[in-house]
PDB file of C-alpha atoms and ligand atoms in Angstrom:
ATOM      1  CA  MET A  18      24.279 146.483 130.399  1.00 95.00           C
ATOM      2  CA  GLU A  19      27.262 144.657 131.872  1.00 96.00           C
ATOM      3  CA  GLN A  20      26.240 145.407 135.431  1.00 95.00           C
ATOM      4  CA  ALA A  21      22.620 144.371 134.787  1.00 95.00           C
ATOM      5  CA  ILE A  22      23.696 141.094 133.191  1.00 97.00           C
ATOM      6  CA  SER A  23      25.898 140.327 136.171  1.00 97.00           C
ATOM      7  CA  VAL A  24      23.074 141.079 138.674  1.00 97.00           C
ATOM      8  CA  VAL A  25      20.480 139.029 136.760  1.00 97.00           C
ATOM      9  CA  ARG A  26      22.873 136.072 136.492  1.00 97.00           C
ATOM     10  CA  HIS A  27      23.652 136.389 140.185  1.00 97.00           C
ATOM     11  CA  CYS A  28      19.894 136.133 140.892  1.00 97.00           C
ATOM     12  CA  PHE A  29      19.615 133.028 138.736  1.00 97.00           C
ATOM     13  CA  GLY A  30      22.558 131.551 140.615  1.00 97.00           C
ATOM     14  CA  LEU A  31      20.691 132.154 143.872  1.00 96.00           C
ATOM     15  CA  GLY A  32      17.805 130.028 142.599  1.00 95.00           C
ATOM     16  CA  ILE A  33      15.479 132.744 141.300  1.00 96.00           C
ATOM     17  CA  THR A  34      13.604 131.419 138.284  1.00 96.00           C
ATOM     18  CA  LEU A  35      10.847 133.947 137.518  1.00 97.00           C
ATOM     19  CA  PHE A  36      11.900 137.153 135.764  1.00 98.00           C
ATOM     20  CA  ASP A  37       9.174 139.717 135.167  1.00 98.00           C
ATOM     21  CA  THR A  38       9.655 142.653 132.840  1.00 97.00           C
ATOM     22  CA  ALA A  39       7.587 144.805 130.465  1.00 95.00           C
ATOM     23  CA  ASN A  40       7.734 146.273 127.036  1.00 91.00           C
ATOM     24  CA  MET A  41       7.716 149.765 128.516  1.00 86.00           C
ATOM     25  CA  TYR A  42      10.568 149.253 131.041  1.00 86.00           C
ATOM     26  CA  GLY A  43      13.222 150.871 128.872  1.00 85.00           C
ATOM     27  CA  ASP A  44      15.852 148.276 127.902  1.00 93.00           C
ATOM     28  CA  SER A  45      14.977 145.833 130.691  1.00 94.00           C
ATOM     29  CA  GLU A  46      13.869 143.094 128.266  1.00 97.00           C
ATOM     30  CA  LYS A  47      17.160 143.380 126.394  1.00 97.00           C
ATOM     31  CA  LYS A  48      19.173 143.088 129.594  1.00 97.00           C
ATOM     32  CA  ILE A  49      17.219 140.070 130.831  1.00 98.00           C
ATOM     33  CA  GLY A  50      17.420 138.471 127.380  1.00 98.00           C
ATOM     34  CA  ALA A  51      21.166 138.928 127.211  1.00 98.00           C
ATOM     35  CA  ALA A  52      21.671 137.647 130.750  1.00 98.00           C
ATOM     36  CA  LEU A  53      19.532 134.528 130.571  1.00 98.00           C
ATOM     37  CA  GLU A  54      19.681 133.339 126.969  1.00 96.00           C
ATOM     38  CA  SER A  55      21.926 130.413 127.862  1.00 97.00           C
ATOM     39  CA  VAL A  56      19.641 129.161 130.657  1.00 98.00           C
ATOM     40  CA  ARG A  57      16.343 129.879 128.915  1.00 97.00           C
ATOM     41  CA  ASP A  58      14.951 126.393 129.526  1.00 96.00           C
ATOM     42  CA  GLN A  59      15.447 126.739 133.289  1.00 98.00           C
ATOM     43  CA  ILE A  60      13.535 129.986 133.850  1.00 98.00           C
ATOM     44  CA  VAL A  61      10.081 131.505 133.539  1.00 98.00           C
ATOM     45  CA  LEU A  62       9.944 134.724 131.553  1.00 98.00           C
ATOM     46  CA  ALA A  63       7.082 137.171 132.035  1.00 98.00           C
ATOM     47  CA  SER A  64       6.526 140.414 130.152  1.00 98.00           C
ATOM     48  CA  LYS A  65       3.673 142.850 129.507  1.00 97.00           C
ATOM     49  CA  THR A  66       2.168 145.258 127.016  1.00 97.00           C
ATOM     50  CA  LEU A  67       0.465 148.559 127.746  1.00 94.00           C
ATOM     51  CA  ASN A  68      -1.015 148.636 124.272  1.00 97.00           C
ATOM     52  CA  ARG A  69      -4.786 148.226 124.373  1.00 97.00           C
ATOM     53  CA  GLU A  70      -5.380 147.394 120.701  1.00 97.00           C
ATOM     54  CA  ALA A  71      -4.836 144.050 118.958  1.00 98.00           C
ATOM     55  CA  GLU A  72      -2.446 145.421 116.358  1.00 97.00           C
ATOM     56  CA  GLY A  73      -0.224 147.258 118.834  1.00 98.00           C
ATOM     57  CA  ALA A  74      -0.186 144.371 121.310  1.00 98.00           C
ATOM     58  CA  ALA A  75       0.823 141.930 118.546  1.00 98.00           C
ATOM     59  CA  GLU A  76       3.749 144.212 117.661  1.00 98.00           C
ATOM     60  CA  HIS A  77       4.751 144.326 121.315  1.00 98.00           C
ATOM     61  CA  VAL A  78       4.780 140.528 121.599  1.00 98.00           C
ATOM     62  CA  ASP A  79       7.134 140.304 118.609  1.00 98.00           C
ATOM     63  CA  HIS A  80       9.275 143.086 120.030  1.00 98.00           C
ATOM     64  CA  SER A  81       9.482 141.326 123.417  1.00 98.00           C
ATOM     65  CA  LEU A  82      10.400 137.999 121.782  1.00 98.00           C
ATOM     66  CA  SER A  83      13.249 139.625 119.940  1.00 98.00           C
ATOM     67  CA  SER A  84      14.493 141.660 122.946  1.00 97.00           C
ATOM     68  CA  LEU A  85      14.271 138.690 125.295  1.00 98.00           C
ATOM     69  CA  LYS A  86      16.094 136.524 122.737  1.00 97.00           C
ATOM     70  CA  THR A  87      13.561 133.722 123.014  1.00 98.00           C
ATOM     71  CA  GLN A  88      11.130 131.756 120.841  1.00 97.00           C
ATOM     72  CA  VAL A  89       8.393 131.814 123.468  1.00 98.00           C
ATOM     73  CA  ILE A  90       7.452 133.999 126.449  1.00 98.00           C
ATOM     74  CA  ASP A  91       5.950 132.031 129.328  1.00 98.00           C
ATOM     75  CA  VAL A  92       3.576 134.693 130.658  1.00 98.00           C
ATOM     76  CA  TYR A  93       2.471 137.720 128.653  1.00 98.00           C
ATOM     77  CA  GLN A  94       0.384 140.201 130.583  1.00 98.00           C
ATOM     78  CA  LEU A  95      -1.926 143.065 129.790  1.00 98.00           C
ATOM     79  CA  HIS A  96      -0.224 145.809 131.741  1.00 95.00           C
ATOM     80  CA  GLN A  97      -1.968 148.089 134.229  1.00 91.00           C
ATOM     81  CA  VAL A  98      -5.611 147.313 133.535  1.00 94.00           C
ATOM     82  CA  GLY A  99      -6.842 149.772 136.130  1.00 88.00           C
ATOM     83  CA  ASN A 100     -10.478 150.619 135.370  1.00 89.00           C
ATOM     84  CA  PRO A 101     -13.614 149.057 133.850  1.00 93.00           C
ATOM     85  CA  GLU A 102     -13.209 150.958 130.561  1.00 93.00           C
ATOM     86  CA  THR A 103      -9.701 149.591 130.037  1.00 94.00           C
ATOM     87  CA  LEU A 104     -10.813 146.064 130.878  1.00 97.00           C
ATOM     88  CA  ASP A 105     -13.655 146.342 128.336  1.00 97.00           C
ATOM     89  CA  ARG A 106     -11.267 147.829 125.784  1.00 97.00           C
ATOM     90  CA  VAL A 107      -8.665 145.048 126.033  1.00 98.00           C
ATOM     91  CA  LEU A 108     -11.318 142.330 125.935  1.00 98.00           C
ATOM     92  CA  ALA A 109     -13.153 143.843 122.934  1.00 97.00           C
ATOM     93  CA  PRO A 110     -12.974 141.843 119.652  1.00 96.00           C
ATOM     94  CA  ASP A 111     -10.215 144.144 118.310  1.00 97.00           C
ATOM     95  CA  GLY A 112      -8.593 144.609 121.732  1.00 98.00           C
ATOM     96  CA  ALA A 113      -5.171 143.547 123.002  1.00 98.00           C
ATOM     97  CA  TYR A 114      -6.444 140.266 124.465  1.00 98.00           C
ATOM     98  CA  GLN A 115      -7.306 139.038 121.000  1.00 98.00           C
ATOM     99  CA  ALA A 116      -3.660 139.531 119.910  1.00 98.00           C
ATOM    100  CA  LEU A 117      -2.384 137.625 122.950  1.00 98.00           C
ATOM    101  CA  SER A 118      -4.813 134.804 122.293  1.00 98.00           C
ATOM    102  CA  LYS A 119      -3.563 134.584 118.693  1.00 98.00           C
ATOM    103  CA  ALA A 120       0.058 134.716 119.901  1.00 98.00           C
ATOM    104  CA  ARG A 121      -0.717 131.824 122.264  1.00 98.00           C
ATOM    105  CA  ASP A 122      -2.218 129.808 119.384  1.00 98.00           C
ATOM    106  CA  GLU A 123       0.914 130.514 117.352  1.00 98.00           C
ATOM    107  CA  GLY A 124       3.177 129.338 120.188  1.00 98.00           C
ATOM    108  CA  LYS A 125       4.714 132.779 120.807  1.00 98.00           C
ATOM    109  CA  ILE A 126       3.456 132.929 124.386  1.00 98.00           C
ATOM    110  CA  ARG A 127       2.287 130.228 126.772  1.00 98.00           C
ATOM    111  CA  PHE A 128      -0.013 131.958 129.243  1.00 98.00           C
ATOM    112  CA  ILE A 129      -2.013 135.190 129.300  1.00 98.00           C
ATOM    113  CA  GLY A 130      -2.025 137.348 132.400  1.00 98.00           C
ATOM    114  CA  LEU A 131      -2.965 140.799 133.498  1.00 97.00           C
ATOM    115  CA  SER A 132      -1.589 143.286 135.967  1.00 96.00           C
ATOM    116  CA  SER A 133      -3.559 145.906 137.838  1.00 94.00           C
ATOM    117  CA  HIS A 134      -3.219 148.250 140.792  1.00 89.00           C
ATOM    118  CA  ASN A 135      -6.972 148.081 141.237  1.00 90.00           C
ATOM    119  CA  VAL A 136      -7.826 144.854 143.036  1.00 92.00           C
ATOM    120  CA  GLN A 137     -11.546 145.223 142.306  1.00 93.00           C
ATOM    121  CA  ILE A 138     -10.790 145.243 138.563  1.00 94.00           C
ATOM    122  CA  ALA A 139      -8.358 142.361 138.972  1.00 96.00           C
ATOM    123  CA  ILE A 140     -11.139 140.316 140.609  1.00 97.00           C
ATOM    124  CA  GLN A 141     -13.514 141.232 137.776  1.00 97.00           C
ATOM    125  CA  ALA A 142     -10.892 140.175 135.211  1.00 98.00           C
ATOM    126  CA  CYS A 143     -10.245 136.856 136.994  1.00 97.00           C
ATOM    127  CA  LYS A 144     -13.950 136.098 136.925  1.00 97.00           C
ATOM    128  CA  THR A 145     -14.018 136.327 133.120  1.00 97.00           C
ATOM    129  CA  GLY A 146     -12.054 133.051 133.098  1.00 97.00           C
ATOM    130  CA  ARG A 147      -9.835 134.347 130.295  1.00 97.00           C
ATOM    131  CA  PHE A 148      -6.614 134.898 132.221  1.00 98.00           C
ATOM    132  CA  ASP A 149      -4.029 132.432 133.531  1.00 98.00           C
ATOM    133  CA  THR A 150      -2.242 134.793 135.923  1.00 98.00           C
ATOM    134  CA  VAL A 151      -3.046 137.940 137.859  1.00 98.00           C
ATOM    135  CA  GLN A 152      -0.500 140.449 139.145  1.00 97.00           C
ATOM    136  CA  VAL A 153      -1.401 143.015 141.819  1.00 95.00           C
ATOM    137  CA  PRO A 154       0.555 144.994 144.409  1.00 92.00           C
ATOM    138  CA  PHE A 155       0.734 142.881 147.550  1.00 95.00           C
ATOM    139  CA  ASN A 156       2.515 143.852 150.725  1.00 95.00           C
ATOM    140  CA  PHE A 157       1.462 144.541 154.288  1.00 94.00           C
ATOM    141  CA  VAL A 158       0.175 148.017 153.419  1.00 91.00           C
ATOM    142  CA  GLU A 159      -1.616 146.985 150.224  1.00 89.00           C
ATOM    143  CA  ARG A 160      -3.676 143.966 151.109  1.00 88.00           C
ATOM    144  CA  ASP A 161      -7.264 145.206 150.802  1.00 81.00           C
ATOM    145  CA  LEU A 162      -9.506 142.673 149.104  1.00 86.00           C
ATOM    146  CA  ALA A 163      -6.529 140.342 148.733  1.00 90.00           C
ATOM    147  CA  GLU A 164      -8.281 137.401 150.391  1.00 91.00           C
ATOM    148  CA  GLU A 165     -11.169 137.740 147.948  1.00 95.00           C
ATOM    149  CA  LEU A 166      -8.822 138.013 144.967  1.00 96.00           C
ATOM    150  CA  PHE A 167      -6.833 134.975 146.080  1.00 96.00           C
ATOM    151  CA  ARG A 168     -10.017 132.947 146.549  1.00 96.00           C
ATOM    152  CA  VAL A 169     -11.276 133.828 143.045  1.00 97.00           C
ATOM    153  CA  ALA A 170      -7.860 133.252 141.451  1.00 97.00           C
ATOM    154  CA  GLU A 171      -7.594 129.880 143.123  1.00 96.00           C
ATOM    155  CA  GLU A 172     -11.099 128.913 141.977  1.00 96.00           C
ATOM    156  CA  MET A 173     -10.066 129.810 138.425  1.00 96.00           C
ATOM    157  CA  ASP A 174      -6.761 127.913 138.779  1.00 97.00           C
ATOM    158  CA  MET A 175      -4.719 131.058 138.163  1.00 98.00           C
ATOM    159  CA  GLY A 176      -1.187 131.954 139.214  1.00 98.00           C
ATOM    160  CA  ILE A 177      -0.835 134.968 141.530  1.00 98.00           C
ATOM    161  CA  ILE A 178       2.106 137.348 141.150  1.00 98.00           C
ATOM    162  CA  GLY A 179       2.664 139.838 143.960  1.00 96.00           C
ATOM    163  CA  MET A 180       4.167 143.046 142.645  1.00 94.00           C
ATOM    164  CA  LYS A 181       5.757 145.697 144.857  1.00 91.00           C
ATOM    165  CA  PRO A 182       6.518 143.583 147.936  1.00 94.00           C
ATOM    166  CA  LEU A 183       8.181 146.687 149.407  1.00 91.00           C
ATOM    167  CA  ALA A 184       5.345 148.981 148.274  1.00 88.00           C
ATOM    168  CA  GLY A 185       7.499 150.420 145.493  1.00 80.00           C
ATOM    169  CA  GLY A 186      10.348 151.233 147.881  1.00 80.00           C
ATOM    170  CA  VAL A 187       8.165 152.994 150.465  1.00 83.00           C
ATOM    171  CA  LEU A 188       8.634 150.172 153.006  1.00 89.00           C
ATOM    172  CA  GLU A 189      12.204 149.951 154.222  1.00 86.00           C
ATOM    173  CA  ARG A 190      12.069 146.857 156.456  1.00 93.00           C
ATOM    174  CA  ALA A 191      12.708 144.046 153.960  1.00 94.00           C
ATOM    175  CA  ASP A 192      12.651 141.522 156.813  1.00 95.00           C
ATOM    176  CA  LEU A 193       9.086 142.477 157.785  1.00 96.00           C
ATOM    177  CA  CYS A 194       7.945 142.646 154.150  1.00 97.00           C
ATOM    178  CA  PHE A 195       9.142 139.176 153.218  1.00 96.00           C
ATOM    179  CA  ARG A 196       8.207 137.531 156.512  1.00 96.00           C
ATOM    180  CA  PHE A 197       4.706 138.909 155.883  1.00 97.00           C
ATOM    181  CA  LEU A 198       4.710 137.502 152.334  1.00 96.00           C
ATOM    182  CA  GLN A 199       5.833 134.111 153.582  1.00 96.00           C
ATOM    183  CA  GLN A 200       2.369 133.786 155.150  1.00 95.00           C
ATOM    184  CA  TYR A 201       1.031 133.604 151.563  1.00 95.00           C
ATOM    185  CA  PRO A 202       2.969 130.833 149.812  1.00 93.00           C
ATOM    186  CA  LYS A 203       0.670 130.881 146.768  1.00 94.00           C
ATOM    187  CA  VAL A 204       1.720 134.434 145.914  1.00 96.00           C
ATOM    188  CA  VAL A 205       4.981 134.705 143.970  1.00 96.00           C
ATOM    189  CA  PRO A 206       6.632 138.001 144.964  1.00 96.00           C
ATOM    190  CA  ILE A 207       8.600 139.919 142.341  1.00 96.00           C
ATOM    191  CA  PRO A 208      10.785 142.449 144.164  1.00 94.00           C
ATOM    192  CA  GLY A 209      12.719 144.903 142.039  1.00 90.00           C
ATOM    193  CA  ILE A 210      16.347 145.115 143.094  1.00 89.00           C
ATOM    194  CA  LYS A 211      19.162 147.555 142.531  1.00 85.00           C
ATOM    195  CA  GLY A 212      22.081 145.202 143.005  1.00 92.00           C
ATOM    196  CA  GLN A 213      23.362 141.838 144.177  1.00 96.00           C
ATOM    197  CA  GLU A 214      23.307 142.758 147.875  1.00 96.00           C
ATOM    198  CA  GLU A 215      19.551 143.312 147.804  1.00 94.00           C
ATOM    199  CA  ALA A 216      19.009 139.936 146.126  1.00 96.00           C
ATOM    200  CA  ASP A 217      21.254 138.296 148.735  1.00 97.00           C
ATOM    201  CA  GLU A 218      19.339 139.926 151.573  1.00 95.00           C
ATOM    202  CA  ILE A 219      15.968 138.709 150.252  1.00 95.00           C
ATOM    203  CA  ILE A 220      17.150 135.197 149.499  1.00 95.00           C
ATOM    204  CA  GLU A 221      18.699 134.959 152.963  1.00 95.00           C
ATOM    205  CA  LEU A 222      15.247 135.677 154.427  1.00 94.00           C
ATOM    206  CA  TYR A 223      13.839 132.806 152.361  1.00 92.00           C
ATOM    207  CA  ARG A 224      16.365 130.304 153.664  1.00 91.00           C
ATOM    208  CA  THR A 225      13.939 129.938 156.539  1.00 90.00           C
ATOM    209  CA  THR A 226      10.201 130.519 156.429  1.00 90.00           C
ATOM    210  CA  ARG A 227       8.312 131.121 159.629  1.00 92.00           C
ATOM    211  CA  ALA A 228       5.217 132.762 161.086  1.00 93.00           C
ATOM    212  CA  LEU A 229       5.386 136.398 162.131  1.00 96.00           C
ATOM    213  CA  THR A 230       6.220 136.994 165.759  1.00 96.00           C
ATOM    214  CA  GLU A 231       3.907 139.083 167.927  1.00 97.00           C
ATOM    215  CA  LYS A 232       6.484 141.890 167.910  1.00 97.00           C
ATOM    216  CA  GLU A 233       6.668 141.838 164.089  1.00 97.00           C
ATOM    217  CA  ARG A 234       2.872 141.982 163.834  1.00 97.00           C
ATOM    218  CA  GLU A 235       2.788 145.012 166.120  1.00 97.00           C
ATOM    219  CA  GLU A 236       5.484 146.748 164.075  1.00 96.00           C
ATOM    220  CA  ILE A 237       3.598 146.031 160.837  1.00 96.00           C
ATOM    221  CA  GLU A 238       0.438 147.538 162.312  1.00 94.00           C
ATOM    222  CA  ARG A 239       2.374 150.579 163.508  1.00 93.00           C
ATOM    223  CA  ILE A 240       3.808 151.181 160.018  1.00 93.00           C
ATOM    224  CA  ARG A 241       0.403 150.602 158.384  1.00 90.00           C
ATOM    225  CA  THR A 242      -1.225 153.157 160.655  1.00 88.00           C
ATOM    226  CA  GLU A 243       1.559 155.678 160.107  1.00 85.00           C
ATOM    227  CA  LEU A 244       1.427 155.361 156.301  1.00 83.00           C
ATOM    228  CA  GLY A 245      -2.356 155.104 156.161  1.00 74.00           C
ATOM    229  CA  THR A 246      -2.945 158.808 155.733  1.00 74.00           C
ATOM    230  CA  LYS A 247      -0.376 159.419 153.039  1.00 82.00           C
ATOM    231  CA  PHE A 248       0.260 156.228 151.111  1.00 86.00           C
ATOM    232  CA  CYS A 249      -1.295 156.127 147.641  1.00 89.00           C
ATOM    233  CA  ARG A 250      -2.285 152.583 146.616  1.00 83.00           C
ATOM    234  CA  ARG A 251      -2.443 153.564 142.902  1.00 82.00           C
ATOM    235  CA  CYS A 252      -5.963 152.129 142.641  1.00 81.00           C
ATOM    236  CA  GLU A 253      -7.150 155.079 140.477  1.00 84.00           C
ATOM    237  CA  TYR A 254     -10.552 155.347 142.215  1.00 82.00           C
ATOM    238  CA  CYS A 255      -9.901 159.098 142.441  1.00 91.00           C
ATOM    239  CA  MET A 256      -9.674 159.517 138.658  1.00 92.00           C
ATOM    240  CA  PRO A 257     -10.465 161.166 136.328  1.00 93.00           C
ATOM    241  CA  CYS A 258      -9.297 164.604 137.441  1.00 96.00           C
ATOM    242  CA  GLN A 259     -10.810 167.610 135.669  1.00 96.00           C
ATOM    243  CA  GLN A 260      -7.292 169.030 135.159  1.00 96.00           C
ATOM    244  CA  GLU A 261      -6.256 165.708 133.598  1.00 97.00           C
ATOM    245  CA  ILE A 262      -3.662 165.096 136.286  1.00 97.00           C
ATOM    246  CA  HIS A 263      -2.738 161.441 136.647  1.00 96.00           C
ATOM    247  CA  ILE A 264      -3.103 161.523 140.420  1.00 96.00           C
ATOM    248  CA  PRO A 265      -1.346 158.293 141.482  1.00 93.00           C
ATOM    249  CA  MET A 266       1.596 159.201 139.274  1.00 93.00           C
ATOM    250  CA  ALA A 267       1.763 162.673 140.812  1.00 95.00           C
ATOM    251  CA  LEU A 268       1.779 161.100 144.294  1.00 94.00           C
ATOM    252  CA  GLY A 269       4.295 158.429 143.393  1.00 88.00           C
ATOM    253  CA  PHE A 270       7.437 160.536 143.104  1.00 87.00           C
ATOM    254  CA  ARG A 271       9.386 158.572 145.753  1.00 81.00           C
ATOM    255  CA  ALA A 272       8.534 155.227 144.169  1.00 80.00           C
ATOM    256  CA  PHE A 273       9.790 156.429 140.764  1.00 83.00           C
ATOM    257  CA  VAL A 274      13.029 157.692 142.305  1.00 84.00           C
ATOM    258  CA  ASN A 275      13.547 154.282 143.873  1.00 75.00           C
ATOM    259  CA  ARG A 276      12.998 152.436 140.618  1.00 75.00           C
ATOM    260  CA  PHE A 277      14.499 154.551 137.855  1.00 81.00           C
ATOM    261  CA  PRO A 278      17.657 156.581 137.309  1.00 85.00           C
ATOM    262  CA  PRO A 279      17.175 160.405 137.317  1.00 91.00           C
ATOM    263  CA  VAL A 280      16.915 160.690 133.530  1.00 91.00           C
ATOM    264  CA  GLY A 281      14.178 158.039 133.442  1.00 88.00           C
ATOM    265  CA  THR A 282      12.308 159.494 136.422  1.00 90.00           C
ATOM    266  CA  ILE A 283      12.220 162.955 134.865  1.00 94.00           C
ATOM    267  CA  ALA A 284      11.250 161.643 131.407  1.00 92.00           C
ATOM    268  CA  LEU A 285       8.379 159.653 132.903  1.00 91.00           C
ATOM    269  CA  LEU A 286       7.108 162.254 135.344  1.00 94.00           C
ATOM    270  CA  ASP A 287       7.704 165.645 133.784  1.00 95.00           C
ATOM    271  CA  ALA A 288       4.559 166.097 131.665  1.00 96.00           C
ATOM    272  CA  ASN A 289       2.307 164.945 134.493  1.00 96.00           C
ATOM    273  CA  MET A 290       4.105 167.105 137.081  1.00 96.00           C
ATOM    274  CA  LYS A 291       3.490 170.128 134.860  1.00 96.00           C
ATOM    275  CA  LYS A 292      -0.199 169.228 134.869  1.00 97.00           C
ATOM    276  CA  ALA A 293      -0.058 168.745 138.641  1.00 97.00           C
ATOM    277  CA  GLU A 294       0.891 172.410 138.937  1.00 96.00           C
ATOM    278  CA  THR A 295      -2.579 173.256 137.613  1.00 97.00           C
ATOM    279  CA  CYS A 296      -4.429 171.497 140.473  1.00 97.00           C
ATOM    280  CA  ILE A 297      -7.281 173.799 141.504  1.00 97.00           C
ATOM    281  CA  GLU A 298      -7.868 172.009 144.809  1.00 96.00           C
ATOM    282  CA  CYS A 299     -11.461 171.205 143.909  1.00 96.00           C
ATOM    283  CA  GLU A 300     -11.200 168.114 146.173  1.00 94.00           C
ATOM    284  CA  GLU A 301     -13.393 165.979 143.901  1.00 95.00           C
ATOM    285  CA  CYS A 302     -10.646 163.368 144.023  1.00 95.00           C
ATOM    286  CA  VAL A 303     -10.574 163.407 147.823  1.00 94.00           C
ATOM    287  CA  GLU A 304     -14.257 162.465 147.925  1.00 91.00           C
ATOM    288  CA  LYS A 305     -13.558 159.477 145.683  1.00 89.00           C
ATOM    289  CA  CYS A 306     -10.423 158.202 147.463  1.00 88.00           C
ATOM    290  CA  PRO A 307     -11.420 155.309 149.764  1.00 77.00           C
ATOM    291  CA  TYR A 308      -8.369 156.023 151.946  1.00 81.00           C
ATOM    292  CA  GLU A 309      -9.340 159.689 152.391  1.00 84.00           C
ATOM    293  CA  LEU A 310      -5.894 160.874 151.357  1.00 91.00           C
ATOM    294  CA  PRO A 311      -5.410 164.662 151.402  1.00 93.00           C
ATOM    295  CA  ILE A 312      -4.620 164.566 147.666  1.00 96.00           C
ATOM    296  CA  PRO A 313      -4.104 168.296 146.914  1.00 96.00           C
ATOM    297  CA  ASP A 314      -1.669 168.606 149.856  1.00 95.00           C
ATOM    298  CA  LEU A 315       0.175 165.464 148.799  1.00 95.00           C
ATOM    299  CA  ILE A 316       0.403 166.798 145.247  1.00 96.00           C
ATOM    300  CA  LYS A 317       1.990 169.989 146.583  1.00 96.00           C
ATOM    301  CA  GLU A 318       4.447 167.982 148.687  1.00 94.00           C
ATOM    302  CA  ASN A 319       5.420 165.760 145.728  1.00 94.00           C
ATOM    303  CA  LEU A 320       5.716 168.772 143.425  1.00 95.00           C
ATOM    304  CA  SER A 321       8.102 170.478 145.759  1.00 95.00           C
ATOM    305  CA  LEU A 322      10.250 167.317 146.065  1.00 94.00           C
ATOM    306  CA  TYR A 323      10.152 166.906 142.292  1.00 95.00           C
ATOM    307  CA  ARG A 324      11.305 170.497 141.648  1.00 95.00           C
ATOM    308  CA  GLU A 325      14.271 170.013 143.989  1.00 95.00           C
ATOM    309  CA  TYR A 326      15.084 166.723 142.270  1.00 95.00           C
ATOM    310  CA  VAL A 327      15.030 168.307 138.806  1.00 95.00           C
ATOM    311  CA  LYS A 328      17.314 171.132 140.006  1.00 94.00           C
ATOM    312  CA  LEU A 329      19.744 168.579 141.362  1.00 93.00           C
ATOM    313  CA  HIS A 330      19.796 166.324 138.305  1.00 92.00           C
ATOM    314  CA  THR A 331      19.620 168.655 135.293  1.00 87.00           C
TER     315      THR A 331
HETATM  316  S1  SF4 B  17      -8.089 168.523 143.681  1.00 76.22           S
HETATM  317 FE1  SF4 B  17      -6.592 168.753 142.051  1.00 76.22          FE
HETATM  318  S2  SF4 B  17      -6.014 166.662 141.604  1.00 76.22           S
HETATM  319 FE2  SF4 B  17      -7.937 166.537 142.714  1.00 76.22          FE
HETATM  320  S3  SF4 B  17      -9.504 166.481 141.107  1.00 76.22           S
HETATM  321 FE3  SF4 B  17      -9.242 168.603 141.744  1.00 76.22          FE
HETATM  322  S4  SF4 B  17      -7.768 169.422 140.285  1.00 76.22           S
HETATM  323 FE4  SF4 B  17      -7.626 167.193 140.153  1.00 76.22          FE
HETATM  324  S1  SF4 B  18      -5.159 158.905 145.743  1.00 76.22           S
HETATM  325 FE1  SF4 B  18      -6.495 157.390 146.730  1.00 76.22          FE
HETATM  326  S2  SF4 B  18      -7.953 156.791 145.148  1.00 76.22           S
HETATM  327 FE2  SF4 B  18      -6.280 157.839 144.121  1.00 76.22          FE
HETATM  328  S3  SF4 B  18      -4.932 156.206 143.468  1.00 76.22           S
HETATM  329 FE3  SF4 B  18      -4.182 156.913 145.451  1.00 76.22          FE
HETATM  330  S4  SF4 B  18      -5.156 155.616 146.976  1.00 76.22           S
HETATM  331 FE4  SF4 B  18      -6.269 155.311 145.042  1.00 76.22          FE
END
């Protein structure tokens, strides 16, 4: 808690004013609340709920308000709306959107947003005209359909939040990642950081903004091509799997390791990794993946890394 408070305050001191968290990120809301209570009027707080029903989402808003130690949350988002069924569910009369709309009327939140790893769904959601912000992964590997999304969001006067500027920790060249993002000033990037040094490094890159050099463009293309055959964009087009494996989660082991401590990584991944062991290599998912990823092989690779990780940390 102490370390987190010190890092968050350091970020505020550097001029960072948007802090994005979620109800399901462990005690993240509590840490941010404790760190920023005294400067509440100078920052923008964003949180999210994964609950799809009105009742559950309303409880989450109240929970977030209390954890974040605030009277109002600036942006409250429907978390991970990744397929048409979920979008219909949250927008149904008894769905989560209804609770957020009521919370906005009551002054508990100011704006309603949604987050999604599926850009097609994000575009669909923007077109409903019911959201104020949209949050999607945006980095130089995940930029498919981005121009279309940005055009629609701009038409609807929505804010755009770019999650995973480093592709969830898969991209190591922060300089390339943020120089790329500087070409899109309307997208607010929300990098996750592990400590003050990472915040310093990013902010240093923003002391100057400039176009990408030819050499940087070539390097970006080289990395894109190299990752193309194995990088899961978490779009969920490959789902559902007949063995009920959550495929993007099973392929995302490295990203989880980068974001959570071992106990959190194992708690979040274990049940799905057990399911992943039952993959029968039917390849139905491969046919549906627009990036033609060799999913069964990648599952095996991630499983083997995961087993080693569990041995090391338990
Ligand atoms: S190959 Fe494995 S992961 Fe893909 S659909 Fe079949 S069982 Fe599911
Ligand atoms: S495996 Fe392919 S279809 Fe499935 S989430 Fe990843 S990128 Fe999307």
